[in-house]
Amino acid sequence: AQSVTQLDSQVPVFEEAPVELRCNYSSSVSVYLFWYVQYPNQGLQLLLKYLSGSTLVKGINGFEAEFNKSQTSFHLRKPSVHISDTAEYFCAVSPTGFQKLVFGTGTRLLVSP
Amino acid sequence: GAGVSQSPSNKVTEKGKDVELRCDPISGHTALYWYRQSLGQGLEFLIYFQGNSAPDKSGLPSDRFSAERTGGSVSTLTIQRTQQEDSAVYLCASSLGDRRGTEAFFGQGTRLTVV
C-alpha cells in the first residue's frame, strides 16, 4: 500500500518570496508522483507529474518538483509566488499511473501582499 | 463537452435518503474515476471504470455505495440510506485510457450535505 504525508497543513508566504511545499511518500513498489492544485470552489488541476526520466520536473505556472528516491520525497517549489497562487496543493502517488491516486491531506498556500 | 461535468453541484439530503450523483466525462475518455474529499479523510479513491472491464470497486467504503457507467460514458454514483459521515465533496475524473501517462481531468465536484 502507498501513503503520502504532507506535513504542512498551511504555509503563509509573502508575494514574490520563494516557497517549498513538502511531500513524502511511503511505498513498497515504484510509484508515479503528482502535484495537483485546487483553487477555491474548483476541481483539481494537474500541476506536474513524475513518471520517469529526469528527477527535476517542471510544471505549469512556474512550479517545479524534484523526485528524491532515497528520501522518498517529492517537494514542490516556486522561486517567486504570486497572490494568485493562493490555493490548496495536493501531492499524490500511484503505482499504476493516474489510476487509484493516493493523495496527501493537502497544504494550503496563503500568499499575502 | 469541454471538461468533466458533474451534477448537481450541491445536494442537501436528509439522513436515510438515497442520492444519485452524476458525472459526464470528457467525450472519448474511456477511463472514469470517483473520489471523495472529506474533512476527516482528505481525498480518497472510490471506484474506477475502464472501458468494458469490470470496475475496480476497492475504494467503496460500504455496500451502501454503488456506481454504474452506462454506455461507457455517463456514470452515476448512488449512496443508499445516507449517513452524516457521507457528507463530502464527490469528485469525478476521466482520462483517455489507463496508460500510466494519460492525464486524468477532474470535475468541480458535487458537495453532498447530509442533515
Short mmCIF file of C-alpha atoms in Angstrom, two decimals:
data_model
loop_
_atom_site.label_atom_id
_atom_site.label_comp_id
_atom_site.label_asym_id
_atom_site.label_seq_id
_atom_site.Cartn_x
_atom_site.Cartn_y
_atom_site.Cartn_z
CA ALA A 1 0.00 0.00 0.00
CA GLN A 2 1.05 3.58 -0.53
CA SER A 3 0.71 6.62 1.69
CA VAL A 4 1.52 10.29 1.32
CA THR A 5 2.46 12.76 4.03
CA GLN A 6 2.17 16.49 3.64
CA LEU A 7 3.45 17.75 6.96
CA ASP A 8 2.46 21.38 6.48
CA SER A 9 -1.28 21.94 6.57
CA GLN A 10 -0.81 25.64 5.87
CA VAL A 11 2.08 27.70 4.51
CA PRO A 12 1.86 31.50 4.69
CA VAL A 13 4.24 33.42 2.46
CA PHE A 14 4.64 36.94 1.14
CA GLU A 15 4.24 37.74 -2.54
CA GLU A 16 7.43 37.31 -4.60
CA ALA A 17 9.04 35.13 -1.93
CA PRO A 18 10.13 31.56 -2.71
CA VAL A 19 8.12 28.64 -1.39
CA GLU A 20 8.57 24.92 -0.85
CA LEU A 21 5.69 22.57 -0.11
CA ARG A 22 6.85 19.27 1.30
CA CYS A 23 5.68 15.82 0.29
CA ASN A 24 6.97 12.48 1.50
CA TYR A 25 5.60 9.12 0.45
CA SER A 26 5.78 5.52 1.51
CA SER A 27 5.53 2.60 -0.88
CA SER A 28 6.86 -0.92 -1.23
CA VAL A 29 6.79 -0.60 -5.03
CA SER A 30 7.85 2.02 -7.53
CA VAL A 31 5.34 4.81 -7.85
CA TYR A 32 4.48 7.71 -10.05
CA LEU A 33 4.19 11.11 -8.37
CA PHE A 34 1.90 14.05 -8.92
CA TRP A 35 1.10 17.52 -7.63
CA TYR A 36 -2.40 18.91 -8.04
CA VAL A 37 -3.73 22.38 -7.23
CA GLN A 38 -7.27 23.20 -6.15
CA TYR A 39 -8.43 26.80 -6.35
CA PRO A 40 -11.46 27.80 -4.24
CA ASN A 41 -14.67 26.14 -5.43
CA GLN A 42 -12.90 24.46 -8.31
CA GLY A 43 -11.81 20.94 -9.19
CA LEU A 44 -8.29 19.60 -9.11
CA GLN A 45 -5.83 20.71 -11.76
CA LEU A 46 -2.62 18.85 -12.53
CA LEU A 47 0.49 20.95 -11.83
CA LEU A 48 3.13 18.40 -12.73
CA LYS A 49 3.92 14.70 -12.74
CA TYR A 50 6.91 12.41 -12.44
CA LEU A 51 6.64 9.20 -14.42
CA SER A 52 10.29 8.52 -15.30
CA GLY A 53 13.44 10.22 -16.52
CA SER A 54 14.82 13.43 -15.07
CA THR A 55 14.13 13.79 -11.38
CA LEU A 56 13.54 17.53 -11.74
CA VAL A 57 10.10 18.07 -13.17
CA LYS A 58 8.78 21.40 -14.39
CA GLY A 59 5.08 22.13 -14.35
CA ILE A 60 2.64 24.88 -15.08
CA ASN A 61 2.62 28.34 -13.50
CA GLY A 62 6.36 28.26 -12.76
CA PHE A 63 6.23 25.35 -10.33
CA GLU A 64 8.77 22.55 -10.25
CA ALA A 65 9.36 19.47 -8.12
CA GLU A 66 12.25 17.14 -7.51
CA PHE A 67 11.91 13.42 -7.03
CA ASN A 68 14.32 12.10 -4.42
CA LYS A 69 14.11 8.33 -4.25
CA SER A 70 16.46 7.90 -1.31
CA GLN A 71 14.48 10.35 0.80
CA THR A 72 11.13 9.28 -0.70
CA SER A 73 10.26 12.91 -1.24
CA PHE A 74 8.71 14.98 -4.00
CA HIS A 75 8.80 18.57 -2.75
CA LEU A 76 7.14 21.32 -4.77
CA ARG A 77 8.92 24.64 -5.26
CA LYS A 78 8.39 28.02 -6.83
CA PRO A 79 11.06 30.73 -6.79
CA SER A 80 8.62 33.65 -6.61
CA VAL A 81 4.95 33.30 -5.72
CA HIS A 82 2.01 35.47 -6.74
CA ILE A 83 -1.21 36.29 -4.94
CA SER A 84 -2.97 34.10 -7.50
CA ASP A 85 -1.05 31.05 -6.27
CA THR A 86 -3.20 31.03 -3.13
CA ALA A 87 -4.82 27.60 -3.23
CA GLU A 88 -4.74 24.09 -1.79
CA TYR A 89 -1.97 21.83 -3.10
CA PHE A 90 -2.17 18.06 -3.06
CA CYS A 91 0.63 15.56 -3.54
CA ALA A 92 -0.39 12.15 -4.87
CA VAL A 93 1.17 8.82 -5.75
CA SER A 94 0.12 5.76 -7.68
CA PRO A 95 1.87 2.54 -8.67
CA THR A 96 -0.04 2.44 -11.95
CA GLY A 97 -0.19 5.99 -13.27
CA PHE A 98 -3.29 8.13 -12.94
CA GLN A 99 -5.48 5.32 -11.67
CA LYS A 100 -6.24 4.96 -7.96
CA LEU A 101 -4.29 8.02 -6.88
CA VAL A 102 -3.40 8.14 -3.18
CA PHE A 103 -3.49 11.73 -2.02
CA GLY A 104 -1.92 13.58 0.85
CA THR A 105 -4.07 15.71 3.12
CA GLY A 106 -3.15 18.87 1.29
CA THR A 107 -1.25 22.08 2.03
CA ARG A 108 -2.97 25.42 1.92
CA LEU A 109 -0.69 28.08 0.44
CA LEU A 110 -1.59 31.58 1.57
CA VAL A 111 0.15 34.35 -0.35
CA SER A 112 -0.18 37.85 1.07
CA PRO A 113 0.98 41.22 -0.28
CA GLY B 1 -18.12 18.76 -23.59
CA ALA B 2 -15.05 20.79 -22.82
CA GLY B 3 -14.48 19.28 -19.42
CA VAL B 4 -15.79 16.79 -16.88
CA SER B 5 -19.25 17.84 -15.81
CA GLN B 6 -20.83 16.87 -12.51
CA SER B 7 -24.36 17.40 -11.30
CA PRO B 8 -25.77 18.59 -9.08
CA SER B 9 -23.09 20.96 -7.84
CA ASN B 10 -24.68 20.93 -4.40
CA LYS B 11 -27.03 18.44 -2.77
CA VAL B 12 -28.60 18.56 0.66
CA THR B 13 -30.39 15.43 1.76
CA GLU B 14 -31.95 14.03 4.88
CA LYS B 15 -30.29 11.19 6.71
CA GLY B 16 -31.60 7.85 5.46
CA LYS B 17 -32.49 9.04 1.97
CA ASP B 18 -30.87 7.77 -1.21
CA VAL B 19 -28.93 10.12 -3.50
CA GLU B 20 -27.59 9.90 -7.04
CA LEU B 21 -24.62 11.89 -8.25
CA ARG B 22 -23.92 12.20 -11.94
CA CYS B 23 -20.70 12.51 -13.91
CA ASP B 24 -20.35 13.32 -17.61
CA PRO B 25 -16.76 12.58 -18.64
CA ILE B 26 -14.88 14.27 -21.44
CA SER B 27 -16.05 12.88 -24.76
CA GLY B 28 -13.94 9.93 -25.87
CA HIS B 29 -12.45 9.27 -22.45
CA THR B 30 -12.64 5.57 -21.66
CA ALA B 31 -11.47 5.74 -18.06
CA LEU B 32 -13.58 7.27 -15.28
CA TYR B 33 -12.80 7.66 -11.59
CA TRP B 34 -14.72 8.71 -8.49
CA TYR B 35 -13.02 10.23 -5.45
CA ARG B 36 -14.37 11.61 -2.20
CA GLN B 37 -12.97 14.69 -0.49
CA SER B 38 -13.96 14.99 3.16
CA LEU B 39 -12.64 16.96 6.10
CA GLY B 40 -11.62 13.98 8.13
CA GLN B 41 -10.27 11.75 5.38
CA GLY B 42 -8.82 14.02 2.73
CA LEU B 43 -9.11 12.73 -0.85
CA GLU B 44 -9.98 9.04 -1.18
CA PHE B 45 -10.28 6.84 -4.23
CA LEU B 46 -13.71 5.21 -4.53
CA ILE B 47 -14.11 3.41 -7.86
CA TYR B 48 -12.53 3.18 -11.32
CA PHE B 49 -14.08 2.24 -14.67
CA GLN B 50 -12.01 1.39 -17.74
CA GLY B 51 -13.84 0.64 -20.97
CA ASN B 52 -15.86 -2.55 -20.75
CA SER B 53 -13.75 -4.09 -18.00
CA ALA B 54 -15.20 -4.85 -14.60
CA PRO B 55 -14.86 -1.76 -12.41
CA ASP B 56 -12.35 -1.57 -9.59
CA LYS B 57 -14.60 -1.03 -6.58
CA SER B 58 -11.88 -1.46 -3.97
CA GLY B 59 -12.30 2.04 -2.57
CA LEU B 60 -16.04 1.99 -1.89
CA PRO B 61 -16.44 2.45 1.88
CA SER B 62 -19.56 0.32 2.35
CA ASP B 63 -22.22 -1.61 0.47
CA ARG B 64 -24.42 1.48 0.62
CA PHE B 65 -22.23 2.90 -2.14
CA SER B 66 -22.53 1.76 -5.73
CA ALA B 67 -21.73 3.16 -9.14
CA GLU B 68 -22.50 2.35 -12.71
CA ARG B 69 -21.41 3.60 -16.06
CA THR B 70 -23.89 3.37 -18.89
CA GLY B 71 -22.74 3.03 -22.49
CA GLY B 72 -19.17 3.67 -21.49
CA SER B 73 -19.91 7.33 -20.88
CA VAL B 74 -22.07 8.83 -18.12
CA SER B 75 -21.58 7.50 -14.61
CA THR B 76 -23.88 7.61 -11.61
CA LEU B 77 -22.69 7.22 -8.03
CA THR B 78 -25.52 6.10 -5.74
CA ILE B 79 -25.46 6.32 -1.97
CA GLN B 80 -28.27 4.49 -0.23
CA ARG B 81 -29.55 5.29 3.25
CA THR B 82 -27.24 8.28 3.56
CA GLN B 83 -25.45 8.95 6.84
CA GLN B 84 -23.97 12.18 8.15
CA GLU B 85 -20.46 10.83 7.63
CA ASP B 86 -21.23 10.65 3.90
CA SER B 87 -21.12 14.45 3.78
CA ALA B 88 -18.25 15.33 1.47
CA VAL B 89 -17.35 16.62 -1.97
CA TYR B 90 -17.55 13.83 -4.53
CA LEU B 91 -15.13 14.33 -7.41
CA CYS B 92 -15.22 12.61 -10.77
CA ALA B 93 -12.30 12.41 -13.20
CA SER B 94 -11.81 10.95 -16.65
CA SER B 95 -8.88 10.10 -18.89
CA LEU B 96 -8.29 8.84 -22.42
CA GLY B 97 -7.20 5.44 -21.17
CA ASP B 98 -5.40 3.62 -18.43
CA ARG B 99 -1.87 4.00 -19.71
CA ARG B 100 0.28 5.42 -16.96
CA GLY B 101 0.92 8.79 -18.54
CA THR B 102 -2.64 9.56 -19.57
CA GLU B 103 -3.71 12.56 -17.54
CA ALA B 104 -6.91 12.40 -15.52
CA PHE B 105 -9.04 15.56 -15.63
CA PHE B 106 -11.26 16.37 -12.66
CA GLY B 107 -14.71 17.87 -12.50
CA GLN B 108 -15.68 20.54 -9.98
CA GLY B 109 -17.37 18.06 -7.75
CA THR B 110 -20.73 17.60 -6.04
CA ARG B 111 -20.93 18.87 -2.48
CA LEU B 112 -23.17 16.48 -0.54
CA THR B 113 -24.53 17.52 2.84
CA VAL B 114 -26.49 15.01 4.89
CA VAL B 115 -28.61 16.60 7.59
#
